């Protein structure tokens, strides 16, 4: 009993209508609210039971347009400047549809989805100056990529046999800065090493780690019987976009025989911008880099990658040659090494296609220009903040992120409240973070649709909202 439509012509008409609606949604995104809270009755309606009997596709789609589409998170909207999120793009959107039509499982076997992914990995290898031994694997995002890097570095430090025996008693230590993303801590937890094995070094106002302090920590640990195994550098911290001195960290890691991993979730793509490339000098000396296509390169969620200089180290960590997966020399079960050998997933979708379409359709120069524009928007915002006596910057604006607040006698309470006000009114969606303990409004410019007029509108809205708390 096939699930294909009994009437393909009717399906085709319905499918075209759905595609038109999707295009209308993206085309009109800026005209609607950034976000709208989901009314209680809509939320309650999702308690409906498991459908037993069929519903016509047109009815399911109507249900989608009334109960799902309006309550999106808003990251495609030009005034979504919260957290660090990309805005998607229409070429990637179409690629998602085409990928679904192929319905490839890119875990293994000999087929084109894997070849496309290999091509993307080679493009990234060349972009970041990695050698031919490098291997890239698409994953959900940098959280997973950072975790994989920890596991690979651990296996490298303790030997492949510890895949079987476990780490029993090994006193490994990893090093990063207090500005590192929370997922690095989680990676340590999930690797079985424990977050206590991560030495978190303090940062100054520039949010960069002091390599001399890191060296001292490593040497003290070694003297106390620990085994330093991993240095995690940051290329674009999530709070303010700080970039560690990657060249010096690379030298330090090499001298201390540590794996050098860089969390470049969004910052790695500065390599695509001629005038900003020097900021990530030393990235090419990393042992591995985590980065997200779904942030600055605007690929629809989700698409991140772990690029590893020595692909063999990655395979030594993840490959298992169970009999039923033994590779054949010929046929569909061939194809050499498979993605499953390089990461935790067996079944994997054709994530590569939306990356491929995005990179091909826009080209790296245009994507780099988008990145440069978002950094210019942050500078524009910084100038506006400096010109408004009611606002104050809380951290230097060096990349695409500005952290600031509305001056008030109760600054934390009022700034948290006015950010929520703006979000709930659908006017704009900045997020909040803490800078030296103080609550800050964070505007992170990633979205390619944001303009200077949007930045001005956000500043005006923050001033108006803040004054209501006077
Ligand atoms: C976004 C981000 C992460 C997490 O990446 P995901 O793709 O959300 O898993 C890690 N580090 C930094 C610096 C980030 O900006």
XYZ file of C-alpha atoms and ligand atoms in Angstrom:
485
model
C 0.000 0.000 0.000
C 2.039 2.895 -1.338
C 1.903 6.326 0.252
C 2.287 8.042 -3.122
C -0.636 10.260 -4.184
C -3.425 8.512 -6.116
C -3.786 11.693 -8.203
C -0.395 13.166 -9.064
C -1.901 16.169 -10.834
C -3.850 17.160 -7.745
C -0.730 16.684 -5.634
C 1.262 18.848 -8.030
C -1.246 21.704 -7.729
C -1.242 21.454 -3.956
C 2.558 21.275 -3.845
C 2.916 24.383 -6.016
C 0.527 26.254 -3.741
C 2.609 25.251 -0.743
C 5.781 26.410 -2.464
C 4.143 29.750 -3.295
C 3.182 30.165 0.347
C 6.744 29.443 1.443
C 8.110 32.024 -0.992
C 5.484 34.569 0.146
C 6.580 33.963 3.721
C 10.226 34.738 3.021
C 9.462 37.647 0.694
C 7.211 39.267 3.279
C 9.206 38.410 6.366
C 10.250 41.986 7.201
C 6.670 43.266 7.133
C 5.537 41.012 9.960
C 6.527 40.927 13.612
C 9.961 39.493 14.425
C 8.333 37.086 16.861
C 4.955 36.692 18.440
C 4.236 34.818 21.640
C 2.119 31.735 21.081
C -1.381 32.234 22.531
C -2.339 29.726 25.212
C -5.117 28.205 23.102
C -2.737 27.571 20.183
C -0.215 25.953 22.493
C -2.957 23.850 24.079
C -4.136 22.743 20.630
C -0.921 20.728 20.222
C -2.319 18.315 22.794
C -4.333 16.763 19.949
C -3.947 12.972 19.891
C -1.920 10.885 17.433
C -3.754 10.972 14.095
C -5.213 7.568 13.310
C -7.004 8.367 10.060
C -5.798 10.380 7.050
C -6.233 14.124 6.556
C -6.022 15.698 3.065
C -2.699 17.432 2.420
C -4.453 20.761 1.812
C -6.025 20.577 5.270
C -2.717 19.737 6.956
C -1.144 22.666 5.153
C -3.966 25.018 6.234
C -3.396 23.846 9.791
C 0.316 24.625 9.324
C -0.402 28.152 8.117
C -2.622 28.952 11.108
C -0.956 27.143 13.994
C 2.723 26.773 13.032
C 3.957 29.360 10.549
C 3.017 32.491 12.584
C 4.938 31.308 15.632
C 8.407 30.936 14.096
C 11.398 32.077 16.152
C 12.061 35.012 13.817
C 15.727 34.482 12.991
C 15.014 35.105 9.297
C 13.668 38.575 10.172
C 16.033 41.538 9.660
C 15.463 42.833 13.198
C 16.311 39.514 14.798
C 19.681 40.329 16.324
C 19.564 37.962 19.289
C 22.067 35.291 20.110
C 24.199 34.445 17.053
C 21.897 33.087 14.372
C 21.804 33.075 10.600
C 18.797 34.151 8.557
C 18.621 31.364 5.980
C 18.378 31.929 2.218
C 16.080 30.955 -0.602
C 18.614 28.885 -2.562
C 19.169 26.807 0.550
C 15.426 26.588 1.060
C 14.931 25.121 -2.409
C 17.845 22.747 -1.871
C 16.070 21.391 1.213
C 13.117 20.493 -0.968
C 15.303 18.870 -3.614
C 17.243 16.958 -0.968
C 14.002 15.676 0.485
C 12.985 14.476 -2.982
C 16.174 12.404 -3.174
C 15.831 11.357 0.487
C 19.473 10.303 0.664
C 20.989 8.659 3.707
C 24.509 10.079 3.739
C 25.902 7.789 6.420
C 27.610 5.584 3.870
C 27.569 3.639 0.605
C 28.574 4.883 -2.815
C 26.327 7.719 -3.910
C 26.394 11.363 -4.811
C 25.277 12.909 -1.506
C 28.584 11.815 -0.003
C 30.541 13.126 -2.988
C 28.909 16.555 -2.582
C 29.847 16.564 1.088
C 33.441 15.636 0.200
C 33.558 18.549 -2.209
C 32.373 20.961 0.483
C 35.003 19.569 2.850
C 37.701 20.178 0.204
C 36.443 23.721 -0.333
C 36.658 24.375 3.418
C 40.063 22.714 3.599
C 41.344 25.147 0.966
C 39.543 28.154 2.499
C 41.115 27.529 5.897
C 44.533 26.504 4.573
C 44.404 22.888 5.702
C 46.439 20.139 3.981
C 45.172 17.317 1.769
C 45.119 14.966 4.785
C 42.243 16.957 6.270
C 38.761 15.567 6.637
C 35.525 17.506 7.043
C 32.249 16.129 8.310
C 28.920 17.912 8.292
C 27.149 17.779 11.635
C 24.208 19.554 13.225
C 26.355 22.410 14.515
C 29.399 23.536 16.430
C 28.173 22.008 19.688
C 28.514 18.572 18.180
C 31.694 19.506 16.300
C 33.332 20.774 19.504
C 32.361 17.559 21.292
C 33.868 15.468 18.478
C 37.095 17.467 18.704
C 37.357 16.721 22.427
C 36.802 13.016 21.801
C 39.357 12.906 18.971
C 41.945 14.770 21.064
C 41.300 12.414 23.974
C 41.750 9.349 21.775
C 44.913 10.837 20.326
C 46.285 11.497 23.821
C 45.438 8.144 25.381
C 45.687 5.830 22.389
C 43.098 4.016 20.292
C 43.014 1.119 22.793
C 41.175 3.382 25.220
C 38.149 3.175 22.931
C 37.857 -0.309 24.424
C 39.279 0.107 27.904
C 37.932 3.552 28.720
C 40.006 6.300 30.219
C 40.402 4.612 33.623
C 42.378 6.921 35.847
C 43.870 9.147 33.158
C 44.303 12.675 34.484
C 43.751 14.642 31.306
C 43.366 18.392 31.290
C 42.031 20.764 28.617
C 42.449 24.551 28.515
C 40.249 27.336 27.250
C 39.096 30.793 28.260
C 36.157 31.999 30.310
C 34.723 33.433 27.090
C 34.402 29.975 25.501
C 30.921 28.807 24.574
C 29.056 26.731 27.135
C 29.100 23.774 24.741
C 32.841 23.318 25.351
C 32.062 22.570 28.982
C 29.292 20.210 27.893
C 31.692 18.537 25.466
C 33.959 17.753 28.397
C 31.024 16.337 30.340
C 29.793 14.240 27.428
C 33.277 12.945 26.618
C 33.435 11.283 30.029
C 36.388 13.423 31.080
C 34.210 15.674 33.208
C 34.052 19.431 33.272
C 36.569 19.512 36.150
C 39.143 18.464 33.553
C 38.609 21.778 31.745
C 40.796 24.605 33.009
C 38.963 27.856 32.343
C 41.312 30.834 32.212
C 40.066 34.330 33.017
C 39.859 37.005 30.326
C 40.245 40.757 30.435
C 38.007 43.389 28.932
C 38.946 42.252 25.433
C 37.692 38.710 26.220
C 40.887 37.146 24.833
C 42.839 34.551 26.706
C 46.352 35.371 27.899
C 48.605 32.715 26.316
C 51.262 33.216 29.018
C 48.694 32.459 31.717
C 47.634 29.383 29.789
C 51.231 28.212 29.511
C 51.706 28.681 33.253
C 48.547 26.667 33.986
C 49.678 23.855 31.685
C 53.124 23.708 33.223
C 51.775 23.764 36.776
C 49.374 20.937 35.933
C 52.105 18.870 34.338
C 54.240 19.323 37.466
C 51.282 18.079 39.505
C 50.890 14.851 37.546
C 48.189 15.901 35.081
C 48.376 15.277 31.331
C 47.537 18.434 29.363
C 46.011 17.241 26.071
C 43.890 19.972 24.513
C 43.890 23.724 23.942
C 40.594 25.215 22.739
C 40.991 28.622 21.108
C 38.110 30.916 20.232
C 37.614 32.582 16.875
C 34.591 34.756 17.628
C 33.275 34.393 21.172
C 29.537 34.307 21.462
C 29.372 37.240 23.895
C 31.363 39.914 22.084
C 33.028 38.226 19.107
C 36.539 38.194 20.581
C 39.254 36.288 18.749
C 42.103 34.695 20.661
C 45.691 35.053 19.497
C 45.456 31.871 17.457
C 49.065 31.883 16.215
C 50.470 32.072 19.737
C 48.028 29.427 20.975
C 49.067 27.187 18.064
C 52.716 27.528 19.107
C 51.871 26.912 22.737
C 49.819 23.814 21.938
C 52.575 22.421 19.725
C 55.243 23.040 22.379
C 53.072 21.382 25.025
C 52.086 18.475 22.728
C 48.420 19.403 23.008
C 45.732 19.144 20.336
C 44.818 22.647 19.169
C 41.124 22.994 18.471
C 39.476 26.259 17.441
C 35.812 26.977 18.077
C 35.213 29.103 15.015
C 31.448 28.663 15.011
C 30.916 31.921 13.195
C 34.311 33.686 13.330
C 36.116 31.134 11.147
C 34.312 32.602 8.153
C 36.241 35.847 8.532
C 38.631 33.935 6.284
C 36.241 34.807 3.440
C 36.601 38.574 3.945
C 39.821 40.015 2.484
C 39.903 43.031 4.835
C 39.159 40.969 7.962
C 41.034 37.741 7.197
C 44.071 38.778 9.237
C 41.911 38.636 12.382
C 41.935 34.839 12.216
C 45.616 34.461 11.385
C 46.819 31.167 12.803
C 43.541 29.366 12.103
C 45.421 27.353 9.485
C 47.621 25.948 12.253
C 44.763 24.359 14.191
C 44.414 20.587 14.475
C 40.673 20.992 14.116
C 38.100 23.745 13.566
C 34.394 23.751 14.363
C 32.237 26.115 12.297
C 28.624 26.677 11.359
C 27.270 27.161 7.855
C 23.974 28.134 9.472
C 25.423 31.326 10.975
C 27.354 33.807 8.827
C 27.063 31.820 5.560
C 23.232 31.885 5.983
C 22.630 28.218 5.142
C 19.244 27.141 6.541
C 19.426 25.275 9.847
C 21.110 23.007 10.585
C 24.613 22.680 9.150
C 27.928 22.789 10.975
C 31.234 21.111 10.239
C 34.224 19.710 12.009
C 37.368 20.000 9.911
C 40.294 17.896 11.162
C 43.827 18.378 9.884
C 44.688 14.690 10.239
C 41.646 12.794 8.984
C 43.258 9.559 10.135
C 43.007 10.702 13.761
C 39.314 11.297 13.236
C 38.803 7.838 11.733
C 40.873 6.274 14.527
C 38.355 7.734 16.969
C 35.080 6.902 15.248
C 35.484 4.155 12.616
C 34.281 0.684 13.480
C 34.396 -2.157 11.044
C 31.493 -4.278 12.141
C 30.960 -7.198 9.773
C 27.620 -6.129 8.344
C 29.100 -2.834 7.348
C 32.262 -4.291 5.809
C 32.967 -2.344 2.642
C 32.664 -4.067 -0.700
C 35.076 -3.310 -3.497
C 32.240 -2.891 -5.976
C 28.630 -1.830 -6.078
C 26.601 0.392 -3.842
C 28.249 -0.953 -0.676
C 31.641 0.361 -1.855
C 32.873 3.907 -2.121
C 35.876 3.901 0.180
C 35.590 5.585 3.541
C 32.120 6.543 4.667
C 30.953 9.475 6.788
C 29.952 7.021 9.534
C 33.695 6.359 9.984
C 34.300 9.976 10.960
C 31.562 10.804 13.436
C 28.821 9.466 15.668
C 25.914 9.307 13.178
C 25.048 6.399 10.891
C 21.855 7.715 9.314
C 22.400 11.269 8.105
C 20.367 13.436 5.752
C 21.594 15.237 2.648
C 22.645 18.296 4.672
C 25.354 18.956 2.102
C 22.933 20.002 -0.634
C 21.750 23.240 0.981
C 25.375 24.138 1.738
C 26.355 23.373 -1.851
C 23.512 25.438 -3.311
C 24.286 28.357 -1.012
C 28.018 28.375 -1.743
C 27.489 27.974 -5.496
C 24.605 30.400 -5.901
C 26.070 33.297 -3.916
C 29.778 32.522 -4.139
C 32.211 33.075 -1.318
C 32.942 36.705 -2.271
C 29.318 37.747 -1.873
C 28.958 35.799 1.373
C 32.099 37.534 2.611
C 30.546 40.893 1.745
C 27.535 40.003 3.868
C 29.894 39.274 6.753
C 31.693 42.589 6.274
C 28.325 44.382 6.184
C 27.220 42.841 9.486
C 30.453 44.060 11.099
C 29.801 47.553 9.702
C 26.299 47.453 11.217
C 27.812 46.754 14.643
C 30.059 49.820 14.193
C 27.039 51.882 13.203
C 25.257 50.729 16.362
C 28.341 51.556 18.456
C 28.331 55.114 17.084
C 24.623 55.471 17.854
C 25.182 54.199 21.423
C 28.072 56.588 21.971
C 25.918 59.475 20.751
C 23.003 58.651 23.088
C 23.606 59.737 26.695
C 20.967 57.254 27.912
C 22.929 54.305 26.502
C 26.339 52.904 27.418
C 28.571 50.336 25.770
C 29.626 47.494 28.085
C 32.268 45.911 25.855
C 34.375 47.015 22.904
C 32.757 46.434 19.512
C 35.401 44.694 17.454
C 33.387 42.449 15.170
C 29.632 42.057 14.597
C 28.377 42.178 18.193
C 27.568 45.143 20.447
C 26.823 44.746 24.170
C 25.314 47.775 25.864
C 22.569 48.900 28.196
C 20.063 51.586 28.947
C 21.279 53.640 31.891
C 19.027 53.229 34.910
C 19.278 52.989 38.693
C 18.240 49.327 38.436
C 20.042 48.451 35.231
C 19.775 44.642 35.264
C 16.046 44.531 35.940
C 15.177 47.277 33.477
C 17.370 46.066 30.624
C 16.069 42.492 30.945
C 12.522 43.844 30.956
C 12.935 46.115 27.974
C 14.466 43.351 25.871
C 11.464 41.140 26.666
C 9.159 44.097 25.861
C 10.744 44.497 22.428
C 10.525 40.781 21.716
C 6.909 40.495 22.825
C 5.903 43.536 20.803
C 7.498 41.923 17.739
C 9.575 45.066 17.113
C 13.027 43.527 17.464
C 14.722 40.552 19.047
C 18.020 41.370 20.697
C 19.119 38.978 23.443
C 20.828 39.520 26.770
C 24.134 38.361 28.171
C 26.286 39.165 31.172
C 29.422 41.290 30.802
C 31.514 41.360 33.999
C 28.388 40.451 35.920
C 26.237 43.213 34.429
C 23.242 42.371 32.313
C 23.812 43.611 28.766
C 21.614 43.943 25.720
C 23.408 42.003 23.028
C 22.888 42.818 19.358
C 24.672 40.252 17.203
C 24.536 41.036 13.487
C 24.574 37.840 11.478
C 21.424 38.091 9.371
C 22.036 39.185 5.761
C 18.725 41.084 5.643
C 19.535 43.602 8.393
C 20.108 47.204 7.263
C 21.239 50.446 8.923
C 17.583 51.501 9.050
C 16.863 48.367 11.122
C 19.691 49.267 13.498
C 18.276 52.790 13.890
C 14.803 51.375 14.504
C 16.200 49.063 17.191
C 17.999 51.936 18.956
C 14.855 54.081 18.859
C 12.756 51.222 20.209
C 15.213 50.569 23.049
C 15.230 54.249 24.016
C 11.433 54.399 23.970
C 11.095 51.176 25.957
C 13.740 52.246 28.476
C 12.107 55.633 29.084
C 8.915 53.876 30.124
C 10.849 52.594 33.171
C 11.935 56.075 34.246
C 26.743 29.113 18.067
C 28.017 28.806 18.735
C 28.293 27.531 19.215
C 27.284 26.429 19.168
O 27.014 26.073 17.851
P 25.656 25.362 17.467
O 25.694 25.356 15.990
O 24.556 26.217 18.018
O 25.657 24.012 18.068
C 29.540 27.306 19.757
N 30.452 28.276 19.849
C 30.213 29.525 19.403
C 31.269 30.550 19.518
C 28.978 29.836 18.831
O 28.743 31.067 18.369
